[in-house]
mmCIF file of C-alpha atoms in Angstrom:
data_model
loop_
_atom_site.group_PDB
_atom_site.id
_atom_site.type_symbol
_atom_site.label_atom_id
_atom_site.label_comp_id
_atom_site.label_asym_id
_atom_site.label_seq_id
_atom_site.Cartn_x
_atom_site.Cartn_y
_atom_site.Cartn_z
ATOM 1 C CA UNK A 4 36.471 11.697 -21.085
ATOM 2 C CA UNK A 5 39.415 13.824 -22.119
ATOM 3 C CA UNK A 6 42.218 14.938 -20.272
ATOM 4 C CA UNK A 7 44.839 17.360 -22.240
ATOM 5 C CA UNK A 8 48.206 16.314 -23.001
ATOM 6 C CA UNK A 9 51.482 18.137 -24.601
ATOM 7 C CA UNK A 10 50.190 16.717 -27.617
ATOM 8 C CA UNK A 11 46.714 18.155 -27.240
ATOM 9 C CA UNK A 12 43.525 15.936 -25.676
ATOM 10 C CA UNK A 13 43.787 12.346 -25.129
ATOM 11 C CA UNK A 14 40.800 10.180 -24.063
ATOM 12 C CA UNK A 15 40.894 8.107 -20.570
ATOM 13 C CA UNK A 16 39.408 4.941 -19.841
ATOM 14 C CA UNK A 17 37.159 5.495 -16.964
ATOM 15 C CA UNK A 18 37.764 3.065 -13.664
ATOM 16 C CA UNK A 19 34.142 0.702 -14.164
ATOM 17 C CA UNK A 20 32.698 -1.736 -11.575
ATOM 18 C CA UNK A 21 32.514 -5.395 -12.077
ATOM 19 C CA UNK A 22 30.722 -7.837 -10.167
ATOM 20 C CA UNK A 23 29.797 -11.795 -10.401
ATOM 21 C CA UNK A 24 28.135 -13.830 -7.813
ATOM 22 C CA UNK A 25 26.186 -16.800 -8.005
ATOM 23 C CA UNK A 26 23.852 -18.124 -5.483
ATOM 24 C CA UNK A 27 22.534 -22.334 -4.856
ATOM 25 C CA UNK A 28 20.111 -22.948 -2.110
ATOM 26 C CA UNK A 29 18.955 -26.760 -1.538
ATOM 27 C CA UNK A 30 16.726 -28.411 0.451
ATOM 28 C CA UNK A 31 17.817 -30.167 3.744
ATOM 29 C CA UNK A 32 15.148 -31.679 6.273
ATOM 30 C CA UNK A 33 12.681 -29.158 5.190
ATOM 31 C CA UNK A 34 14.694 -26.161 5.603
ATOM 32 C CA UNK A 35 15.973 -24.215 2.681
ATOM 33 C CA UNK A 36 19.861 -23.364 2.972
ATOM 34 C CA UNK A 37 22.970 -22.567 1.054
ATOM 35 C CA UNK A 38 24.460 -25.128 -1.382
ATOM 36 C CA UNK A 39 26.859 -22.939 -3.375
ATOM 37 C CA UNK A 40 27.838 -19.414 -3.176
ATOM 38 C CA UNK A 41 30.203 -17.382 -5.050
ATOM 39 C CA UNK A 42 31.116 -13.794 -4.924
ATOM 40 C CA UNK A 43 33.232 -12.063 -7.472
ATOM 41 C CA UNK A 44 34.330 -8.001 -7.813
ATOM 42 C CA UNK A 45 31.383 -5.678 -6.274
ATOM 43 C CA UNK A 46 28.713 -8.218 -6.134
ATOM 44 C CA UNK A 47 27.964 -9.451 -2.891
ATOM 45 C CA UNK A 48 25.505 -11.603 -1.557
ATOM 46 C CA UNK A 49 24.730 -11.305 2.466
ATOM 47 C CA UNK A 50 22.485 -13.548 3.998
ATOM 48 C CA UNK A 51 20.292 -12.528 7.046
ATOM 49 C CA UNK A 52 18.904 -14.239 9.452
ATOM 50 C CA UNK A 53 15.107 -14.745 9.665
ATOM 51 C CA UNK A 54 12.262 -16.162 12.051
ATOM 52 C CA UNK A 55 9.102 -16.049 9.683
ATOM 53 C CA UNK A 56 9.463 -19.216 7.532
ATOM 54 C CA UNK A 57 11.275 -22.180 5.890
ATOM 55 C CA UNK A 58 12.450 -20.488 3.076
ATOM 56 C CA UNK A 59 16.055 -18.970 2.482
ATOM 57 C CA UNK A 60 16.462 -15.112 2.299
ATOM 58 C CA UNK A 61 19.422 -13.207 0.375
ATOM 59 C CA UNK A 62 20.144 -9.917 -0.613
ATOM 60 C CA UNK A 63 22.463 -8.712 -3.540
ATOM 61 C CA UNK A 64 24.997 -5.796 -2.428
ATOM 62 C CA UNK A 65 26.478 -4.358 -5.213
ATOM 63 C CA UNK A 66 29.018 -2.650 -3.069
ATOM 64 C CA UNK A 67 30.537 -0.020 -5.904
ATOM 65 C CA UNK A 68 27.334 2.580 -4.611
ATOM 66 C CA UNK A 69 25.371 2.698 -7.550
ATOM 67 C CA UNK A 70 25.919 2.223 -11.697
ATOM 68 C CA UNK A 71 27.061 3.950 -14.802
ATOM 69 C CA UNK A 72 27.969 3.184 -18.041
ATOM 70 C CA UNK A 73 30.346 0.522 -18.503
ATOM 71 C CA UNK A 74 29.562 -0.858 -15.440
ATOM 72 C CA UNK A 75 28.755 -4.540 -15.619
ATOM 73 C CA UNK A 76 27.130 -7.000 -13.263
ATOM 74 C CA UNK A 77 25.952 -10.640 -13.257
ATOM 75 C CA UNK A 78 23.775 -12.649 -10.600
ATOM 76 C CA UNK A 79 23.336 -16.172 -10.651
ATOM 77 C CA UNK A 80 20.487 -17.597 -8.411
ATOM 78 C CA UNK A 81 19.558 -21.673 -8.680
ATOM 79 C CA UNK A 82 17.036 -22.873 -6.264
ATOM 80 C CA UNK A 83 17.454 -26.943 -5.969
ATOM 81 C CA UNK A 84 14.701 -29.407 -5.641
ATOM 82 C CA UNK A 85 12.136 -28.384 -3.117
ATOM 83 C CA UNK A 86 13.885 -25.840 -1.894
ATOM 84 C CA UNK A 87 12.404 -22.263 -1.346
ATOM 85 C CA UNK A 88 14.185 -18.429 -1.625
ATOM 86 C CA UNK A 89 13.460 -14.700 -1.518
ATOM 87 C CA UNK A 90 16.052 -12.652 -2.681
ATOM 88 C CA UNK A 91 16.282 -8.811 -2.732
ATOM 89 C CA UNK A 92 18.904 -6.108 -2.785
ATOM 90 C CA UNK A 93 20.167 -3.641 -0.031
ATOM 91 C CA UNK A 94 18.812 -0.679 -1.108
ATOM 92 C CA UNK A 95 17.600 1.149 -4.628
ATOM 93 C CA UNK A 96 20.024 0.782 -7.251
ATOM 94 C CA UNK A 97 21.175 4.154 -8.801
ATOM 95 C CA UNK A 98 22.149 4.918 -12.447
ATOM 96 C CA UNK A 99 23.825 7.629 -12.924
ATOM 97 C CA UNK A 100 24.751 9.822 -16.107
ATOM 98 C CA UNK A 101 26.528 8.168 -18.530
ATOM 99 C CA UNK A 102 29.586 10.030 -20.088
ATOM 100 C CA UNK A 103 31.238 7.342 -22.793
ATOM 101 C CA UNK A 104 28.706 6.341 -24.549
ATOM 102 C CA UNK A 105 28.397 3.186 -23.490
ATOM 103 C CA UNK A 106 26.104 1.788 -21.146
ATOM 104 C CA UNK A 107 25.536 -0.239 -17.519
ATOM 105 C CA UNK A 108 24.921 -4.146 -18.120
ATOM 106 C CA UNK A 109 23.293 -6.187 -15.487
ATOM 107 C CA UNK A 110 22.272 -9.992 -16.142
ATOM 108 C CA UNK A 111 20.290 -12.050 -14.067
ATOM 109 C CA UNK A 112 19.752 -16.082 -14.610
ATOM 110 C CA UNK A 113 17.951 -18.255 -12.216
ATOM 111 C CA UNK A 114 17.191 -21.888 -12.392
ATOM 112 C CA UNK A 115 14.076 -23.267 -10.368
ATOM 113 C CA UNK A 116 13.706 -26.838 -9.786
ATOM 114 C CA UNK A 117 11.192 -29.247 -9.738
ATOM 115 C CA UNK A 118 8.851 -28.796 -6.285
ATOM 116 C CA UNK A 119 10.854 -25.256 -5.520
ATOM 117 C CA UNK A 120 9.770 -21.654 -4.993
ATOM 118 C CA UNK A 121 11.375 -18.806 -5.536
ATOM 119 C CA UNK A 122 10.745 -14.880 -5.217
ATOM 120 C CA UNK A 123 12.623 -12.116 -7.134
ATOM 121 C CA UNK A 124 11.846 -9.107 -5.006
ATOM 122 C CA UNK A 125 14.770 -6.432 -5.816
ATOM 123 C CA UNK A 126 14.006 -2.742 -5.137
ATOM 124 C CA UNK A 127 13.810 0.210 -7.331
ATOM 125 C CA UNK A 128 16.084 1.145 -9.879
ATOM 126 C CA UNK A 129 16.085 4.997 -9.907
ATOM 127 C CA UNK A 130 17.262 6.655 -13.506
ATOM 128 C CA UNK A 131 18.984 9.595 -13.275
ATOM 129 C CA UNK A 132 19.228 11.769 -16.188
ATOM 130 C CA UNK A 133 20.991 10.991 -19.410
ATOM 131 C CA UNK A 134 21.562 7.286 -17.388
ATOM 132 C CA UNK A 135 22.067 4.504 -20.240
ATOM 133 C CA UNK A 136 20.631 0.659 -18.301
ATOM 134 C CA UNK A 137 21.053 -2.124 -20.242
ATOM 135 C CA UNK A 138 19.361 -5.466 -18.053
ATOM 136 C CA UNK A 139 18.560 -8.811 -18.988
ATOM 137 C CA UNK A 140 16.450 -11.747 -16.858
ATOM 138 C CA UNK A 141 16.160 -15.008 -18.247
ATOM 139 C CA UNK A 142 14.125 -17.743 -15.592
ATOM 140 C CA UNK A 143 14.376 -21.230 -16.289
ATOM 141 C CA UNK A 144 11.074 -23.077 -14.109
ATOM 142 C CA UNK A 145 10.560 -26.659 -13.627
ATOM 143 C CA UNK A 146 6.974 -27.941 -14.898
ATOM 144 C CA UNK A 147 5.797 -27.493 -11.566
ATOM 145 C CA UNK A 148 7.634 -24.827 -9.783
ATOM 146 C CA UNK A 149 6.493 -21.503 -8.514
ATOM 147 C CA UNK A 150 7.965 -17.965 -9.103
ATOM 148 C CA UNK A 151 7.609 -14.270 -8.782
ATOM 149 C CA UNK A 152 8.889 -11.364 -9.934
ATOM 150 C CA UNK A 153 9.085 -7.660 -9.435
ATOM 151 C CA UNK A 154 10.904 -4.887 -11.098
ATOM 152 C CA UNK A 155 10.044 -1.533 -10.075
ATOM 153 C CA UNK A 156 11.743 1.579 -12.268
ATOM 154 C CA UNK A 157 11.559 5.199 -11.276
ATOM 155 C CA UNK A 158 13.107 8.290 -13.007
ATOM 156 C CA UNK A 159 14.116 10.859 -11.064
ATOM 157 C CA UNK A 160 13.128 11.487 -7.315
ATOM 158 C CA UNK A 161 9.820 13.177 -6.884
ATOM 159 C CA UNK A 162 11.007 14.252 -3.662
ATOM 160 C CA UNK A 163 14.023 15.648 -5.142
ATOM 161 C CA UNK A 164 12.062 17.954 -7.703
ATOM 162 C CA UNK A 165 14.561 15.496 -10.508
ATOM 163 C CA UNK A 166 13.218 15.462 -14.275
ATOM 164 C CA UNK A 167 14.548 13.102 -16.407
ATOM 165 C CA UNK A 168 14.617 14.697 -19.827
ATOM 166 C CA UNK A 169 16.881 12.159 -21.640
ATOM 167 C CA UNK A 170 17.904 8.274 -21.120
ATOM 168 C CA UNK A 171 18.433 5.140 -22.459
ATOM 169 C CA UNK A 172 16.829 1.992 -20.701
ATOM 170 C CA UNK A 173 16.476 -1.706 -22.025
ATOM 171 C CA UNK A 174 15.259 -4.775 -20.060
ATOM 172 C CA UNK A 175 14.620 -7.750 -21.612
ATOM 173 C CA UNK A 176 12.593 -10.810 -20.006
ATOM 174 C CA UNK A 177 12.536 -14.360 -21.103
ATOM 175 C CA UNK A 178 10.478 -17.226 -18.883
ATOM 176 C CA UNK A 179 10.752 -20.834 -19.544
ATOM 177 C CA UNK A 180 8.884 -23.675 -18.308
ATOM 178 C CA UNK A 181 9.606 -26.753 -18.961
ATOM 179 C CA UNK A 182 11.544 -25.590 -21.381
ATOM 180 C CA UNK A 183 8.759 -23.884 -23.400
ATOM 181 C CA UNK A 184 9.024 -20.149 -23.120
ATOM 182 C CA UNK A 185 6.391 -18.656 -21.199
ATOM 183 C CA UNK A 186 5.991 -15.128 -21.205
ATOM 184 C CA UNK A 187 8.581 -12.474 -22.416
ATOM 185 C CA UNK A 188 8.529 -9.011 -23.133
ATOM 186 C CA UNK A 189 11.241 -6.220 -24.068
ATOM 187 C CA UNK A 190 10.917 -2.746 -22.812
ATOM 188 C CA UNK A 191 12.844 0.295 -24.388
ATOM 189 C CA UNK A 192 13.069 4.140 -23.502
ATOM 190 C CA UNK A 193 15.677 5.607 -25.746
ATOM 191 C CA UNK A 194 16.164 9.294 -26.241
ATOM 192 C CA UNK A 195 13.830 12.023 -24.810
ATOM 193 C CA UNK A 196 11.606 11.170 -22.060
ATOM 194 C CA UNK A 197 8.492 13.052 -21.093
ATOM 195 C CA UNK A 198 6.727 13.070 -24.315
ATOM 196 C CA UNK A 199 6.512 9.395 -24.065
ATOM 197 C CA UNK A 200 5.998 9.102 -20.312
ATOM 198 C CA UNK A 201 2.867 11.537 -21.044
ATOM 199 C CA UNK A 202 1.161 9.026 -23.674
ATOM 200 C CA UNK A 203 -1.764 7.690 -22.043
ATOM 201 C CA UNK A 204 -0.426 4.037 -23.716
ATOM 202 C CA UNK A 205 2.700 4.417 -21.296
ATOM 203 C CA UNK A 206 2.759 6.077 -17.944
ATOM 204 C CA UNK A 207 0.575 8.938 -18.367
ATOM 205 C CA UNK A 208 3.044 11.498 -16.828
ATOM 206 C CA UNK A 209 3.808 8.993 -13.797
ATOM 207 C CA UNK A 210 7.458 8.422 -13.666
ATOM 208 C CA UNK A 211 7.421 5.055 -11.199
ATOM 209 C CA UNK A 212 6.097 2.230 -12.869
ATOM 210 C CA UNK A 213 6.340 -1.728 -11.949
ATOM 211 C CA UNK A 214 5.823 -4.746 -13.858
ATOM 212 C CA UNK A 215 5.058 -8.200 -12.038
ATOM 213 C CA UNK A 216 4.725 -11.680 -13.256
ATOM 214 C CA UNK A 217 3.419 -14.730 -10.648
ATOM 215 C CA UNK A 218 3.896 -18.583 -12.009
ATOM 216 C CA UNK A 219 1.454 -20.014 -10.234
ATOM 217 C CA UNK A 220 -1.083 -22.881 -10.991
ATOM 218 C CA UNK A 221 -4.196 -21.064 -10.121
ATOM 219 C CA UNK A 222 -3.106 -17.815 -11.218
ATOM 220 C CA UNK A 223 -6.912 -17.453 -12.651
ATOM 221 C CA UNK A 224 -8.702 -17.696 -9.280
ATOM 222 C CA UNK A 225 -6.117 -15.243 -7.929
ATOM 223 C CA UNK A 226 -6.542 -12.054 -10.544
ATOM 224 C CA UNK A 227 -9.470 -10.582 -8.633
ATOM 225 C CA UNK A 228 -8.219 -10.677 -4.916
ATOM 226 C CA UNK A 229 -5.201 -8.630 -7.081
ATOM 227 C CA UNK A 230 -7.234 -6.263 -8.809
ATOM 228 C CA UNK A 231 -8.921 -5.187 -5.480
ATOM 229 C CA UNK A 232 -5.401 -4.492 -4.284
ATOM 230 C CA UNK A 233 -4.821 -1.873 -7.083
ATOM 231 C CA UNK A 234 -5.933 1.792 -7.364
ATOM 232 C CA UNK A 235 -6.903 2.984 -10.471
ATOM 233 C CA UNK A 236 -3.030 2.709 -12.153
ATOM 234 C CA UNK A 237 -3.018 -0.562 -11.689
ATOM 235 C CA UNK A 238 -3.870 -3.639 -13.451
ATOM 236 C CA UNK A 239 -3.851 -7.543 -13.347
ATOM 237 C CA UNK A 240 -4.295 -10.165 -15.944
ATOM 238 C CA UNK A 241 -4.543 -13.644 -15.756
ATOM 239 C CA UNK A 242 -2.666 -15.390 -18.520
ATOM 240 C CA UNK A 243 -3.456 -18.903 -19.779
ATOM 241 C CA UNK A 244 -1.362 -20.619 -22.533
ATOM 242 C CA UNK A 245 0.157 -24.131 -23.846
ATOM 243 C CA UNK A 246 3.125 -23.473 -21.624
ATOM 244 C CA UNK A 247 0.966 -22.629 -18.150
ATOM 245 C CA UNK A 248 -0.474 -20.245 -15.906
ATOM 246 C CA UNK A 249 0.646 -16.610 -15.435
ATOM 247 C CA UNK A 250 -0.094 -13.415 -13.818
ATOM 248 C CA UNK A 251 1.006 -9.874 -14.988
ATOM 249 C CA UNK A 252 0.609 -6.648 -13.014
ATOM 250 C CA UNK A 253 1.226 -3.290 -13.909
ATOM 251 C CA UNK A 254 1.207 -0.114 -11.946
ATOM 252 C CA UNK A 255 2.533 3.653 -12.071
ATOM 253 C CA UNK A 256 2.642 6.147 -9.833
ATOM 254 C CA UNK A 257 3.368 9.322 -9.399
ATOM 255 C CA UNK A 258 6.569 9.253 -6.799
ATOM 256 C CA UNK A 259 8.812 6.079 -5.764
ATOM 257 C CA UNK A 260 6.694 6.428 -2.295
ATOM 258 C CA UNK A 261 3.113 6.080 -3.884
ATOM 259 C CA UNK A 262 4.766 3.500 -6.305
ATOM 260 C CA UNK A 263 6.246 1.656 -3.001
ATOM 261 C CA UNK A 264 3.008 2.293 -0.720
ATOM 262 C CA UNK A 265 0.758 0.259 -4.053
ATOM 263 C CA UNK A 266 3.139 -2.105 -4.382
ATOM 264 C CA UNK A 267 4.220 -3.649 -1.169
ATOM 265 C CA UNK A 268 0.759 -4.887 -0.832
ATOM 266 C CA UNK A 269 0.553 -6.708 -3.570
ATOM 267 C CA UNK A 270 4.054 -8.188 -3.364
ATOM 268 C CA UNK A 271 3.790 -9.572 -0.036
ATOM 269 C CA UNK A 272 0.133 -10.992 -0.899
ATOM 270 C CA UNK A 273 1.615 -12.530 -3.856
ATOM 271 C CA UNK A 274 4.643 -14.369 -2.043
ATOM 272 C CA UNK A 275 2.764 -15.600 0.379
ATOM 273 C CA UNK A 276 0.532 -17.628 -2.431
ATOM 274 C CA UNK A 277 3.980 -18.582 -4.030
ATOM 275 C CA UNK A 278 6.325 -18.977 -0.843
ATOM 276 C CA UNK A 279 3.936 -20.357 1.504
ATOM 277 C CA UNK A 280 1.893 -18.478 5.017
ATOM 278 C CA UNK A 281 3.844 -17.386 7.307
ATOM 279 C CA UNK A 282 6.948 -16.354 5.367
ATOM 280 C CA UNK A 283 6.692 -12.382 5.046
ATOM 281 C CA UNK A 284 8.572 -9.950 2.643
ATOM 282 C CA UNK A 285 12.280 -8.969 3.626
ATOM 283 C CA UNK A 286 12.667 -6.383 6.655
ATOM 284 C CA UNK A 287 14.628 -4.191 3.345
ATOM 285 C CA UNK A 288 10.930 -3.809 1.845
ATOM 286 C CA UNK A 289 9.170 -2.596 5.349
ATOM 287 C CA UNK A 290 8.375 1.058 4.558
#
């Protein structure tokens, strides 16, 4: 941005939000609680109370309203020895327009321990136009731990009659377990939008999609309960390799509400298998 001077134009550096925060959650006489927590800049971490369940729920706050570029953000989640966690945010995260050429950063680590369980459950990340998202998740499980995953991505607001027409969007995942990598995967949308969201290999003009992976042991005698879940914009595979068991799910819809009304479904059938009966999603996901 430019702001003019006696001597002509002169560029500004923007205010930016920063966050850090860092999560532990042990195991203590069968309960999951907190070991560690940490909160830095606009990250937050708030921790309801809840009458479903062993496990520990959290929810990320990133307390700045939303993201642009230069923005940058890192979470921190490790779930101890037997211990179990679902962790969410407070609401949709929001990218807006970017304006210096730079782009939002978010980075996500989480350790899970030998015997522990843990769900990563945030909700969707709505791209504005000409937004600029730069994310990165890295997992570290033990040989015999349990995880899920969910990151739904929507651009523009049905309901809001938005079209995205230009943006720049990176996530990159990388699973380990055991220390063998597991599953990862890189998606890119750089530059103009609809002509790729119309391929039939992408979205095929749906502008909500979600990607889902599930660690679990017996992911193969899971896939079709899964696949009965799903309309036809959905699919499951069951993944077997060297380095375990794995289950990925895609779907699109058409608006964040049909995306939301597929997916919740599937998510809450899912973290029961990897969470345990009895332990529903977070109150943020009811619809």
């Amino acid at each position: 941005m430019l702001i003019r001077t006696t001597d002509g134009f002169s560029p500004v550096k923007m205010q930016r939000s920063k966050g850090k925060a860092r999560l532990s959650v042990k195991n203590r006489d069968g309960l999951s609680c907190v070991a560690n927590l940490y909160q830095e800049g606009a990250a937050k971490i708030r921790l309801p109370k809840t009458h479903s369940g062993n496990a520990l729920d959290a929810v990320l706050i990133n307390t700045s309203g939303g993201m642009t570029d230069g923005d940058r953000f890192e979470w921190s989640i490790d779930i101890e020895t037997n211990a179990k966690a679902i962790v969410t945010n407070q609401a949709c995260e929001k990218v807006y327009r970017a304006r210096t050429g730079d782009t939002a950063n978010v980075k996500t680590d989480i350790h899970v321990a030998s015997g522990a369980a843990f769900s990563w459950l945030p909700q969707e990340t709505i791209l504005f136009n000409a937004a600029a998202l730069t994310r990165q998740l890295t997992v570290h499980l033990a040989d015999d731990a349990r995880f899920l995953c969910v990151e739904p991505l929507i651009f523009g607001r049905h309901a809001m009659g938005e079209t995205v027409h230009d943006v720049l969007f990176r996530d990159r995942w990388r699973i380990f377990r055991a220390e063998r990598l597991l599953h990862a995967e890189d998606s890119r949308f750089e530059g103009t939008l609809p002509p790729v969201l119309h391929r039939q290999a992408t979205t095929n003009g749906h502008t909500a999609l979600a990607s889902l992976v599930m660690v679990h042991p017996h992911c193969g005698d899971m896939v079709s309960a899964v696949r009965q879940m799903l309309n036809t914009s959905g699919g499951a595979s069951a993944i077997e390799s060297s380095a375990g068991s794995r289950m990925v799910i895609r779907m699109t819809a058409q608006s964040g509400l049909a995306l939301r009304k597929q997916l919740v479904p599937v998510i809450d059938w899912c973290n029961a298998k990897i969470i345990g009966p009895g332990h529903g999603l977070p109150k943020l996901w009811n619809i």
